[in-house]
PDB file of C-alpha atoms in Angstrom:
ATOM      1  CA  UNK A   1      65.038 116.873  93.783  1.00  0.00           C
ATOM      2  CA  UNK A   2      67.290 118.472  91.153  1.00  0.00           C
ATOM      3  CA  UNK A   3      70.973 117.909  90.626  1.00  0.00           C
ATOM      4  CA  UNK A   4      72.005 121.052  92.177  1.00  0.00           C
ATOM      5  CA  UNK A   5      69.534 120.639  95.088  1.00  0.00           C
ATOM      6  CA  UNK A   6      71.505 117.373  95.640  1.00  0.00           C
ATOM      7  CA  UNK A   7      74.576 118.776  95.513  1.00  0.00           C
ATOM      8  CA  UNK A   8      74.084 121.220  98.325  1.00  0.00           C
ATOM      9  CA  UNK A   9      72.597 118.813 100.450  1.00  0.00           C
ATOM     10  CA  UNK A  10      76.191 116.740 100.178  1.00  0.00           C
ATOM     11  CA  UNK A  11      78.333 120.034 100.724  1.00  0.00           C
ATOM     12  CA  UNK A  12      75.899 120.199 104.038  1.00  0.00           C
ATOM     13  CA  UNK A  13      76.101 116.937 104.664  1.00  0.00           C
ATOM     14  CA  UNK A  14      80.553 117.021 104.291  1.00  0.00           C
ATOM     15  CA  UNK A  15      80.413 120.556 106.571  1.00  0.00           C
ATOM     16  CA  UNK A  16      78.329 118.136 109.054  1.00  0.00           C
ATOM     17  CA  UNK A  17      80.789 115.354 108.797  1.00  0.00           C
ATOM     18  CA  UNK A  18      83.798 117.711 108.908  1.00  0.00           C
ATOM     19  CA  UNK A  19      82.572 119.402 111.673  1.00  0.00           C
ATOM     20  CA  UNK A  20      81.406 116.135 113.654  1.00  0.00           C
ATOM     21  CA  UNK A  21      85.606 115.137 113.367  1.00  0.00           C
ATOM     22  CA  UNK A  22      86.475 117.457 115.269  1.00  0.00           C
ATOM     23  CA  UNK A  23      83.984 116.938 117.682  1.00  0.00           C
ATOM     24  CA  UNK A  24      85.668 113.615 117.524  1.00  0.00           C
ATOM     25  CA  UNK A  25      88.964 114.550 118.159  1.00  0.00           C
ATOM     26  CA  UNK A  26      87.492 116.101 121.392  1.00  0.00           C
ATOM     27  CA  UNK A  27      85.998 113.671 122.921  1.00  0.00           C
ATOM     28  CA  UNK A  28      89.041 111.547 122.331  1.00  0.00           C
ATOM     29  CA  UNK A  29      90.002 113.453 125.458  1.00  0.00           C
ATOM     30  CA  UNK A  30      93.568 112.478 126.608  1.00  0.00           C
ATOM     31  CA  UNK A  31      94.633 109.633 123.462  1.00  0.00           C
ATOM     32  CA  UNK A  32      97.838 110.761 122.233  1.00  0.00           C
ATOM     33  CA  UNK A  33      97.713 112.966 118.852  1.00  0.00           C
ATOM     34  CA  UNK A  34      99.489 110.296 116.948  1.00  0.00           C
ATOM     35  CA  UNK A  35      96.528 108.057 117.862  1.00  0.00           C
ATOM     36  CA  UNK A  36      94.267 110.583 116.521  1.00  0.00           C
ATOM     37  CA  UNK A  37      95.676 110.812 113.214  1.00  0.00           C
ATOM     38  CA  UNK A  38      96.165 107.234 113.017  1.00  0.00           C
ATOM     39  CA  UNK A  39      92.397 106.223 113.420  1.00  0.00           C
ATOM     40  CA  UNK A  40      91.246 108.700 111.027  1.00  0.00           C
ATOM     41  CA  UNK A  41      93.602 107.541 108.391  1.00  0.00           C
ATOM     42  CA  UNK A  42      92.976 103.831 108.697  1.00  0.00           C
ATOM     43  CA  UNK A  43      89.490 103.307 107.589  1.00  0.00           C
ATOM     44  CA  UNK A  44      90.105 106.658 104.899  1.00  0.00           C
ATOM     45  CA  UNK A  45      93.173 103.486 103.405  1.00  0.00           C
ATOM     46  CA  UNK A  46      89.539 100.934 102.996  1.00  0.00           C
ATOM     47  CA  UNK A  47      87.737 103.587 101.844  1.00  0.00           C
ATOM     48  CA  UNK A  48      90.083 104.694  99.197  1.00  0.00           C
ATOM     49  CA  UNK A  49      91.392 101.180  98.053  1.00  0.00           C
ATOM     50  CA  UNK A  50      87.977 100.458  97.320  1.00  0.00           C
ATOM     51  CA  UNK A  51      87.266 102.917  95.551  1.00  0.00           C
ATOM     52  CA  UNK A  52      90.890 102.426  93.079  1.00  0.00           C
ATOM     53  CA  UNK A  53      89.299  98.845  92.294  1.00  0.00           C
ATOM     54  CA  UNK A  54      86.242 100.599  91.181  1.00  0.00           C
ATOM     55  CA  UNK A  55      88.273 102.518  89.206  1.00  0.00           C
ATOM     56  CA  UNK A  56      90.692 100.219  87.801  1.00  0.00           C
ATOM     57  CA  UNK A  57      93.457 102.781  89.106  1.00  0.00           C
ATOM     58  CA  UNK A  58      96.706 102.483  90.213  1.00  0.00           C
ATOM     59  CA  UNK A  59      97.173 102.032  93.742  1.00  0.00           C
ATOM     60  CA  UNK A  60     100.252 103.878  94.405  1.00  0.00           C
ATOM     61  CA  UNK A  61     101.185 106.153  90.814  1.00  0.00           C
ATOM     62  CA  UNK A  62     103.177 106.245  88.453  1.00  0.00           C
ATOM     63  CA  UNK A  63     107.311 106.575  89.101  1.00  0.00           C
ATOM     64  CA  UNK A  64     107.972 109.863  87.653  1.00  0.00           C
ATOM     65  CA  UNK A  65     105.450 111.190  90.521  1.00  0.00           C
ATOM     66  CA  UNK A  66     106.257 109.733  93.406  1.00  0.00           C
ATOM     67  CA  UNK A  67     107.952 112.683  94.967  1.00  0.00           C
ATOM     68  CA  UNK A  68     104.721 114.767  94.226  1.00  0.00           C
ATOM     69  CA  UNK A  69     102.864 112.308  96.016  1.00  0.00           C
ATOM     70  CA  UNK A  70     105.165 111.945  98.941  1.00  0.00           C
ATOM     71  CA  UNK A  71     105.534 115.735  99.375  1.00  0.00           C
ATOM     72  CA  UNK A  72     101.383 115.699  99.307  1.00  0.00           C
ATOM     73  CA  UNK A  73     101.017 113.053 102.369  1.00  0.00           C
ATOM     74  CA  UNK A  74     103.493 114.626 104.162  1.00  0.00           C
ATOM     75  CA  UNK A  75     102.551 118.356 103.749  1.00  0.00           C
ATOM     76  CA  UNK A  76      98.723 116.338 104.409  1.00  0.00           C
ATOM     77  CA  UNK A  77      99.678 114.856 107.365  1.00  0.00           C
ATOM     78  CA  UNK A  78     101.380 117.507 109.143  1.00  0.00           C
ATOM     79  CA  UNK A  79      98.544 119.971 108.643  1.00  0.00           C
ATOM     80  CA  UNK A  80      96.199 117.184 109.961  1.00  0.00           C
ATOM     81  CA  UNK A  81      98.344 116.851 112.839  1.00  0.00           C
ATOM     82  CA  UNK A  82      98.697 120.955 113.682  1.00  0.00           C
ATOM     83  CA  UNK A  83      94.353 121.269 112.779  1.00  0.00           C
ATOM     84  CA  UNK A  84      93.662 118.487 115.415  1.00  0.00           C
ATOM     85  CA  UNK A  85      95.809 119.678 118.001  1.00  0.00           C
ATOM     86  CA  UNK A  86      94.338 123.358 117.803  1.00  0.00           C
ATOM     87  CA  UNK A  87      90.805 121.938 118.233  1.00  0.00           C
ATOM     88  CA  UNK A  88      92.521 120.294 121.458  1.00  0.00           C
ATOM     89  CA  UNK A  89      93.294 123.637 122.921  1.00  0.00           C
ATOM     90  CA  UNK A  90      91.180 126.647 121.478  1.00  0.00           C
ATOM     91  CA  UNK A  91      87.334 126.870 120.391  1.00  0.00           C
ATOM     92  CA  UNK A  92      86.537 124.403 117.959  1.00  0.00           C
ATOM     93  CA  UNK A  93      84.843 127.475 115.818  1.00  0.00           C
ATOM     94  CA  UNK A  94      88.354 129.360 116.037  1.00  0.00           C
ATOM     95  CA  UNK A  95      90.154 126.349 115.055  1.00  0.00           C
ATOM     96  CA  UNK A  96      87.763 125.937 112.076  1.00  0.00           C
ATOM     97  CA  UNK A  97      88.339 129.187 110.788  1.00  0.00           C
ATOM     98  CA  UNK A  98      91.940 129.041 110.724  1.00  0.00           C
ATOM     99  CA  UNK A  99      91.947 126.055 108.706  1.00  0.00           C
ATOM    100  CA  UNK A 100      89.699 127.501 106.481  1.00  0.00           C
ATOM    101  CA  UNK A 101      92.274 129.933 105.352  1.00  0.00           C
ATOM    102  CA  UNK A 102      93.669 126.810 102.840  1.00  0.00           C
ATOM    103  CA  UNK A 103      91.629 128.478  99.706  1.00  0.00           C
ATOM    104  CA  UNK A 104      93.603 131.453 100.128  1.00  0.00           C
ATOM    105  CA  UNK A 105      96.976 129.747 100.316  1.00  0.00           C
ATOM    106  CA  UNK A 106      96.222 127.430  97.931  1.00  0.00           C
ATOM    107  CA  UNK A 107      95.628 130.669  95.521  1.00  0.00           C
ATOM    108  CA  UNK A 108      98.736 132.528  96.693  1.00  0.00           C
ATOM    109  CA  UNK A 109     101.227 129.309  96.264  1.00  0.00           C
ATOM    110  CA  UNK A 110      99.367 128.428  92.760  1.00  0.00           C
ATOM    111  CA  UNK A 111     100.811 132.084  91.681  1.00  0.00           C
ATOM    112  CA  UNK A 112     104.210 131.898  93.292  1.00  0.00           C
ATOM    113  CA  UNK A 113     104.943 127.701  92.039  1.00  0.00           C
ATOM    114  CA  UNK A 114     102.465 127.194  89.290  1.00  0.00           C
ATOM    115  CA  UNK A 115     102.530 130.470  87.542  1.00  0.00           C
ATOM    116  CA  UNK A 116      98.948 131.048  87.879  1.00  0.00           C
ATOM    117  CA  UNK A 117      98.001 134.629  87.469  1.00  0.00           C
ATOM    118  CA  UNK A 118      95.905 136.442  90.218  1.00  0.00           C
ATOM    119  CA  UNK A 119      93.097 138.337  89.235  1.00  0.00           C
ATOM    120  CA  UNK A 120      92.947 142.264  90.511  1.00  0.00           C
ATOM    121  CA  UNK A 121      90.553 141.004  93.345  1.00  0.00           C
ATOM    122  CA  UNK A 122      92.352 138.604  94.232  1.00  0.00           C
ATOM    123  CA  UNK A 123      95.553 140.215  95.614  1.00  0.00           C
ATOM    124  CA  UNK A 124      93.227 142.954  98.036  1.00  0.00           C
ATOM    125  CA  UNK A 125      91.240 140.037  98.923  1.00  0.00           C
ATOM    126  CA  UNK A 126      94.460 138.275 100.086  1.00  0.00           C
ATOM    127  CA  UNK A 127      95.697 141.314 102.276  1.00  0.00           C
ATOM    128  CA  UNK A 128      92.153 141.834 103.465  1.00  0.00           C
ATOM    129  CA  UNK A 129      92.374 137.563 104.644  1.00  0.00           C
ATOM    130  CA  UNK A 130      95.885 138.020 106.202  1.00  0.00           C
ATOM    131  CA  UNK A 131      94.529 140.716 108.765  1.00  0.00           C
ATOM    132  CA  UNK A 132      91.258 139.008 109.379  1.00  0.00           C
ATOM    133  CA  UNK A 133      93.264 135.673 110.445  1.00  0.00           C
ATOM    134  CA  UNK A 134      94.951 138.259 112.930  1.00  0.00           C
ATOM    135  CA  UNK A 135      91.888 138.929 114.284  1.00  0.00           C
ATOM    136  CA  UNK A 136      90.815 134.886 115.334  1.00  0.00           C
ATOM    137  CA  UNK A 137      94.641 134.606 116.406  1.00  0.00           C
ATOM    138  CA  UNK A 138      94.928 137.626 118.334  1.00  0.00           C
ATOM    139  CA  UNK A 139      98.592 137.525 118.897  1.00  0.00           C
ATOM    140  CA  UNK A 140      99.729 137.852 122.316  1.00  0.00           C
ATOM    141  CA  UNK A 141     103.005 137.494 121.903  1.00  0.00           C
ATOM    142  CA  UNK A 142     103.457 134.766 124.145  1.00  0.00           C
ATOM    143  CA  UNK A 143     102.831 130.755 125.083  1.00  0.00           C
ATOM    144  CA  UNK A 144      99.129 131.090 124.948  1.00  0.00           C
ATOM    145  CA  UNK A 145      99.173 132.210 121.044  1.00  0.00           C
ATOM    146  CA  UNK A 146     100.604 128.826 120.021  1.00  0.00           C
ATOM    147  CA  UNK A 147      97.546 127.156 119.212  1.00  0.00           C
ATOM    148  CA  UNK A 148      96.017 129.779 117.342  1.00  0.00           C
ATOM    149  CA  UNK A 149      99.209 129.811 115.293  1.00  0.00           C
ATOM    150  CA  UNK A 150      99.266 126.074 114.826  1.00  0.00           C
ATOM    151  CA  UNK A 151      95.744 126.341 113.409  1.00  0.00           C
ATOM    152  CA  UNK A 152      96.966 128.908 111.301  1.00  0.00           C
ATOM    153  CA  UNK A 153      99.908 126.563 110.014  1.00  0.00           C
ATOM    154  CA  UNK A 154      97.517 123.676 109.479  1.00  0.00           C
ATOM    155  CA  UNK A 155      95.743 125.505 106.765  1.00  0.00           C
ATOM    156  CA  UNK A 156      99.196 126.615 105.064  1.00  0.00           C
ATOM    157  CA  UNK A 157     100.194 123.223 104.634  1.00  0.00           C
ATOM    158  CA  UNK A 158      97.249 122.171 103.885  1.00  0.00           C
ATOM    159  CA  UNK A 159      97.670 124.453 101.109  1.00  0.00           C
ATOM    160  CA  UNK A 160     100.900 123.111  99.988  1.00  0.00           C
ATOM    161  CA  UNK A 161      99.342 120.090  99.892  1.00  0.00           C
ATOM    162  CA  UNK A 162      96.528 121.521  97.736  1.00  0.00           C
ATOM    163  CA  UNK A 163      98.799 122.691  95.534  1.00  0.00           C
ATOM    164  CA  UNK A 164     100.792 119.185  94.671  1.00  0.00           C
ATOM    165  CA  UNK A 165      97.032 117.644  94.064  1.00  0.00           C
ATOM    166  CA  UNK A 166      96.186 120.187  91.450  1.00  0.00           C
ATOM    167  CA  UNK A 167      99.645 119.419  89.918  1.00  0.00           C
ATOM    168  CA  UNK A 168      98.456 115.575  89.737  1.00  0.00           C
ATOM    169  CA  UNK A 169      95.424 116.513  88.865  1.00  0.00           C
ATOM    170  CA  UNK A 170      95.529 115.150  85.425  1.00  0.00           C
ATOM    171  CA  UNK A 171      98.954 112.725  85.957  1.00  0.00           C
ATOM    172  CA  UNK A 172      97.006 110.649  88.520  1.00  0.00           C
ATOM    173  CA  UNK A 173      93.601 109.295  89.674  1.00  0.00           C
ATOM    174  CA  UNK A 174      92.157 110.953  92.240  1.00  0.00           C
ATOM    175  CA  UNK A 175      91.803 107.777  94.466  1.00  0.00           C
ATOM    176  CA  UNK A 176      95.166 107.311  94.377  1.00  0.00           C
ATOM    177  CA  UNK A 177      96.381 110.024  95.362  1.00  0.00           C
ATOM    178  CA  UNK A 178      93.776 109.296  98.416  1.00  0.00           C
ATOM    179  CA  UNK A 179      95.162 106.365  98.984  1.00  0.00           C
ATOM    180  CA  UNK A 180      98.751 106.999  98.837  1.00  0.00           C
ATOM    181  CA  UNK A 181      98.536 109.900 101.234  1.00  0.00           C
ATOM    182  CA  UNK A 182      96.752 107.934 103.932  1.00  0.00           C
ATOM    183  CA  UNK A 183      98.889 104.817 103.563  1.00  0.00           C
ATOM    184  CA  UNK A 184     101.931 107.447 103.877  1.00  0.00           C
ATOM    185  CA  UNK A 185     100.086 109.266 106.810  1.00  0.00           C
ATOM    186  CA  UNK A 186      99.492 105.809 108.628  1.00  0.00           C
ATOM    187  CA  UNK A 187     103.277 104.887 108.527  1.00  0.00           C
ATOM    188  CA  UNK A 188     104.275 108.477 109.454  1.00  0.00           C
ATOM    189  CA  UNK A 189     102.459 108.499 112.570  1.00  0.00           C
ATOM    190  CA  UNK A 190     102.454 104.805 113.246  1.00  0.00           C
ATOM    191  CA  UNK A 191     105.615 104.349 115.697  1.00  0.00           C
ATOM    192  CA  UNK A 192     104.734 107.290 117.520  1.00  0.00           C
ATOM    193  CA  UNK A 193     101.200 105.871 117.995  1.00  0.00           C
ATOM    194  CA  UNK A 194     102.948 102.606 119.043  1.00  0.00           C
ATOM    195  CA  UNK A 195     105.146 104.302 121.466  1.00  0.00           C
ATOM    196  CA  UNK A 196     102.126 106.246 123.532  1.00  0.00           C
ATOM    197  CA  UNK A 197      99.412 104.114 122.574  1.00  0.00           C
ATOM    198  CA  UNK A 198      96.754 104.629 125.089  1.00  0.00           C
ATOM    199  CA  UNK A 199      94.182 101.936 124.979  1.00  0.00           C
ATOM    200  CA  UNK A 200      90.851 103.738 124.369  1.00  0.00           C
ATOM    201  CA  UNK A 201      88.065 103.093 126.438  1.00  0.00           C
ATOM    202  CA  UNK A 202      84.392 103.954 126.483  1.00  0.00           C
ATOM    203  CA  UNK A 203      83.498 107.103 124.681  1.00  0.00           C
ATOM    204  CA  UNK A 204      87.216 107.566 123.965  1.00  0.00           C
ATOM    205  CA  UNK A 205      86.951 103.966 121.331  1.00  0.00           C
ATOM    206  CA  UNK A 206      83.860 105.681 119.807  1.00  0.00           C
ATOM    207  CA  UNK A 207      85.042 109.058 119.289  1.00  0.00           C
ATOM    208  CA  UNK A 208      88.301 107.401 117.772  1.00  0.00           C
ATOM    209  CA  UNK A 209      86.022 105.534 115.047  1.00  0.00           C
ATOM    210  CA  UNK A 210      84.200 108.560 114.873  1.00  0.00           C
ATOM    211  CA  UNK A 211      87.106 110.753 113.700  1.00  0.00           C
ATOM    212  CA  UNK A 212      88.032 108.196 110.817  1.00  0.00           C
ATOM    213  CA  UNK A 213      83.882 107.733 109.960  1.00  0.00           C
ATOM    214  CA  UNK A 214      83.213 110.975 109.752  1.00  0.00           C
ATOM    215  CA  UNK A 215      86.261 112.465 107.698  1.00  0.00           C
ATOM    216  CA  UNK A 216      85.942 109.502 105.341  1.00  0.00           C
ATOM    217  CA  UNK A 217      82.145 110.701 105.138  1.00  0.00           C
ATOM    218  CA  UNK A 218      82.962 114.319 104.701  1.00  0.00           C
ATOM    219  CA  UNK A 219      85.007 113.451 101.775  1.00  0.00           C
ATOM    220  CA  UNK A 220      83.145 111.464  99.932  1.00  0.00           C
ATOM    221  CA  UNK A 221      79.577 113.470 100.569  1.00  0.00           C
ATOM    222  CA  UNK A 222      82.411 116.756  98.877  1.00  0.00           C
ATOM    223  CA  UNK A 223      83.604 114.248  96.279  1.00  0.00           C
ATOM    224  CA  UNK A 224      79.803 113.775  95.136  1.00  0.00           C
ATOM    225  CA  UNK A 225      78.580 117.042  95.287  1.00  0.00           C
ATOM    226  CA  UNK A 226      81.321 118.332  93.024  1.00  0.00           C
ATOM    227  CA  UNK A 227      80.762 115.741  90.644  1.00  0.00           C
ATOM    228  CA  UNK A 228      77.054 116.604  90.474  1.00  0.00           C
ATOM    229  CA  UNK A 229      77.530 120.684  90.324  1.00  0.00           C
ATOM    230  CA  UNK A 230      79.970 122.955  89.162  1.00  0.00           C
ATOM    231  CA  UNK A 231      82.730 124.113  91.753  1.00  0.00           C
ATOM    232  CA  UNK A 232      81.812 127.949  91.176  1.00  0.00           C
ATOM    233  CA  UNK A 233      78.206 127.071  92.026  1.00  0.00           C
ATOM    234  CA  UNK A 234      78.470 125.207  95.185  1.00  0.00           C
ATOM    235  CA  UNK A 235      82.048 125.929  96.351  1.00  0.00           C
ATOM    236  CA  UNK A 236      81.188 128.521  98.913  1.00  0.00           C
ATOM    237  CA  UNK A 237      79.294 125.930 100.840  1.00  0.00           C
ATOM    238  CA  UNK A 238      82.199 124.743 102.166  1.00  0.00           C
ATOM    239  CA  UNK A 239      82.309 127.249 105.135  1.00  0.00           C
ATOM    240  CA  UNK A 240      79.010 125.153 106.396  1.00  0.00           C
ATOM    241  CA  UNK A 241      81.847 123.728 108.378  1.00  0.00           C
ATOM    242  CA  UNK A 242      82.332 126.600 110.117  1.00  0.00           C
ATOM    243  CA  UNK A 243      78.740 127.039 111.195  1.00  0.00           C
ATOM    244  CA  UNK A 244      78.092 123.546 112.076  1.00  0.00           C
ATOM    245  CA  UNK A 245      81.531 123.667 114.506  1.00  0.00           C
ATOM    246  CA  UNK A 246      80.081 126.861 116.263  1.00  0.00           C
ATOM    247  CA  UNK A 247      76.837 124.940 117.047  1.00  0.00           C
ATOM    248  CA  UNK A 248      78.302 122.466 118.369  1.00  0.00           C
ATOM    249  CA  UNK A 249      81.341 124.555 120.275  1.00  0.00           C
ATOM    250  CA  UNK A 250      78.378 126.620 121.637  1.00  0.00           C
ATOM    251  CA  UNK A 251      75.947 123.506 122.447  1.00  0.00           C
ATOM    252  CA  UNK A 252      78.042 121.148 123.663  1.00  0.00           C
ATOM    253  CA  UNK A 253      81.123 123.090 125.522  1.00  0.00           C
ATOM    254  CA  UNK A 254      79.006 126.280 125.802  1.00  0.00           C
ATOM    255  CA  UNK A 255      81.680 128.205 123.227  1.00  0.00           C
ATOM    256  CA  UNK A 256      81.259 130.873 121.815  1.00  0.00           C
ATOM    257  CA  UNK A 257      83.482 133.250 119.437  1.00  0.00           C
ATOM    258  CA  UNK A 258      84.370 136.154 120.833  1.00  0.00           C
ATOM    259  CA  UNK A 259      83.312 139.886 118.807  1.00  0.00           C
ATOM    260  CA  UNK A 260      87.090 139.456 117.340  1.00  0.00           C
ATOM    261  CA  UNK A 261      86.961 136.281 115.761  1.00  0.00           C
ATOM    262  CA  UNK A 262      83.244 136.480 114.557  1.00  0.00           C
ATOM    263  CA  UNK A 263      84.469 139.953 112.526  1.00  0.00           C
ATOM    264  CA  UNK A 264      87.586 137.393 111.213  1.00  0.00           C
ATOM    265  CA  UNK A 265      85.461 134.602 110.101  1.00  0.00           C
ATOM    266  CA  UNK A 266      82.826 136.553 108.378  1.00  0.00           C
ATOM    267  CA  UNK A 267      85.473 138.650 106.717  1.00  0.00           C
ATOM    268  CA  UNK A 268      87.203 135.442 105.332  1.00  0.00           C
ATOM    269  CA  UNK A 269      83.746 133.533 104.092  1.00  0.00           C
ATOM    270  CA  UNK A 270      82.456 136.889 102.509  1.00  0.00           C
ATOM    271  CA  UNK A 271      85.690 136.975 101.008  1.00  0.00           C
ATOM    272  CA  UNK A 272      85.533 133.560  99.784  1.00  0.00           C
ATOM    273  CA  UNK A 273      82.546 133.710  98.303  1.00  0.00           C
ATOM    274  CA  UNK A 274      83.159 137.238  96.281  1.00  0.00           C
ATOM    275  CA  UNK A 275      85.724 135.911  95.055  1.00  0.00           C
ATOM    276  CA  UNK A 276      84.305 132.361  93.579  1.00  0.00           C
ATOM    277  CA  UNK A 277      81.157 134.519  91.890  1.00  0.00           C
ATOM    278  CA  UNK A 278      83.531 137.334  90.862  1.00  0.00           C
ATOM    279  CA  UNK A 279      85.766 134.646  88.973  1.00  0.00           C
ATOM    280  CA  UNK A 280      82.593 132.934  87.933  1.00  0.00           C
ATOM    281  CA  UNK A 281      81.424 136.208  86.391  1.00  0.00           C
ATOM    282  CA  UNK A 282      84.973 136.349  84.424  1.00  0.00           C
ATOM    283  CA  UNK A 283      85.080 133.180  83.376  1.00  0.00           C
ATOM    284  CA  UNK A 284      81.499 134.019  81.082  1.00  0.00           C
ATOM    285  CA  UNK A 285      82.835 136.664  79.792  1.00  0.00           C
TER     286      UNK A 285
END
C-alpha cells in the first residue's frame, strides 16, 4: 500500500473515530455534560503525556505563551462542551455539520487577527457557507433553535481555538499544546463533574470510555495521516465524519436529514473541497 493510500485510510479511520464519539456521547444517555467532557479529556492527558516523553517536549510551554495556550483550552473546551450538547438534542448528522463549519472560521479569524489575506474565492465561498449553515439551523426564532445554534457556536470557537494553535504552531510542540489543553479542560470541568457526578452504569460506563477512546483515536489516526500526505491532498477527507455520523444517525436512531440540511451540508463539503484544490492549484503556480 502506498503512502497516500495509507493516509486516506487514517483520515477514514479519524472520521470513524470522530463519528463513533458522538455516538458515545449518546449513549451516555442522562450523565451530566461535565461528565462527558471530563472522560474524554482524561485518557486524551495519557495519551498526550506520552507522547511529550517521546518527544522530549515540554509539558506545559514556554512562559511568554502561556496566555496563548490558556485562551486555546478554554476556547477548546467550551466548543467541546456546546458540540456535545447539540448531539444531545438534534440529529447527530446536523450536529456534525455545524461543527464542521470550523475550516471556515478558522479562515475568516486568520484574516481578521493574523493578517492572512483571503483569496478571491475565498470571500464568495464564505457568504455562500454562512447561508448554507442557515439552512441545517433553520431558525425558528424560538426555544427549539437553541441547539442548532449551539452547534453552530461550537464550531466558532473551535475556530478561535484553531486559530491560537496555528499561532503556536512553530513556538510550541504540538503535544504540548495537546496536553496543556486537556489538563486545562479536565480542571475546567472537574468541580462541576464533582458536583452532578452520576455514577455510570452499564452501557452508560462504556459509552463514557468510549467518548475518551475514540476522540483520542480520531486524533491520532488525523495526526498520522497528515504526517504521511500533504494537507491539500487529503484534507477534504475530513467531512468522512459527516457521512459516517449519518449512518449511524440513520441506523441506529433511524435519523435522517431532512431535504434542508442535506442541501446545507453538501453546499459546505463542496465548498470545502473547491476551495483546498483551488488553493492547491495557486500554490503551483
Amino acid at each position: 500500500m502506498s503512502t497516500h493510500s495509507k493516509a486516506v485510510l487514517f483520515m477514514f479511520a479519524s472520521g470513524f473515530s470522530f463519528a463513533a464519539m458522538a455516538v458515545s456521547v449518546r449513549f451516555a444517555g442522562s450523565i451530566p455534560l461535565a461528565e462527558k467532557v471530563l472522560f474524554r479529556n482524561i485518557i486524551a492527558i495519557g495519551v498526550s503525556f506520552i507522547l511529550i516523553k517521546k518527544a522530549k517536549a515540554s509539558v506545559f510551554g514556554k512562559k511568554e505563551n502561556f496566555i496563548y495556550l490558556l485562551g486555546r483550552a478554554i476556547f477548546g473546551t467550551t466548543a467541546m462542551a456546546l458540540y456535545f450538547w447539540s448531539i444531545m438534542k438534534i440529529p447527530i448528522a446536523d450536529a456534525t455539520m455545524l461543527n464542521n463549519l470550523s475550516p471556515f472560521v478558522v479562515t475568516l479569524l486568520a484574516w481578521l487577527f493574523l493578517k492572512e489575506k483571503l483569496s478571491k474565492m475565498q470571500i464568495p465561498a464564505l457568504v455562500i457557507v454562512f447561508f448554507a449553515s442557515w439552512l441545517i439551523i433553520k431558525p425558528t426564532f424560538d426555544l427549539n433553535m437553541i441547539p442548532s445554534v449551539a452547534g453552530a457556536f461550537s464550531a466558532l470557537l473551535s475556530g478561535s481555538a484553531y486559530i491560537l494553535v496555528r499561532y503556536l504552531g512553530d513556538k510550541e510542540n504540538p503535544a504540548t499544546v495537546v496536553f496543556f489543553f486537556s489538563l486545562v479542560s479536565t480542571l475546567l470541568v472537574l468541580p462541576f463533574a464533582l458536583i452532578n457526578f452520576q455514577m455510570p452504569r452499564g452501557i452508560e460506563l462504556y459509552a463514557l470510555i468510549g467518548i475518551g477512546v475514540f476522540a483520542s483515536g480520531g486524533q491520532m489516526a488525523i495526526t498520522y495521516a497528515y504526517k504521511m500526505a500533504k494537507a491539500s491532498e487529503i484534507s477534504f477527507f475530513t467531512y468522512v465524519n459527516v457521512l459516517f455520523s449519518v449512518f449511524f444517525g440513520w441506523v441506529i436512531w433511524n435519523e435522517m436529514p431532512d431535504l434542508l440540511s442535506i442541501i446545507g451540508g453538501l453546499i459546505i463539503i463542496f465548498s470545502s473541497i473547491f476551495l483546498f484544490r483551488y488553493n492547491h492549484n495557486q500554490s503551483k503556480k
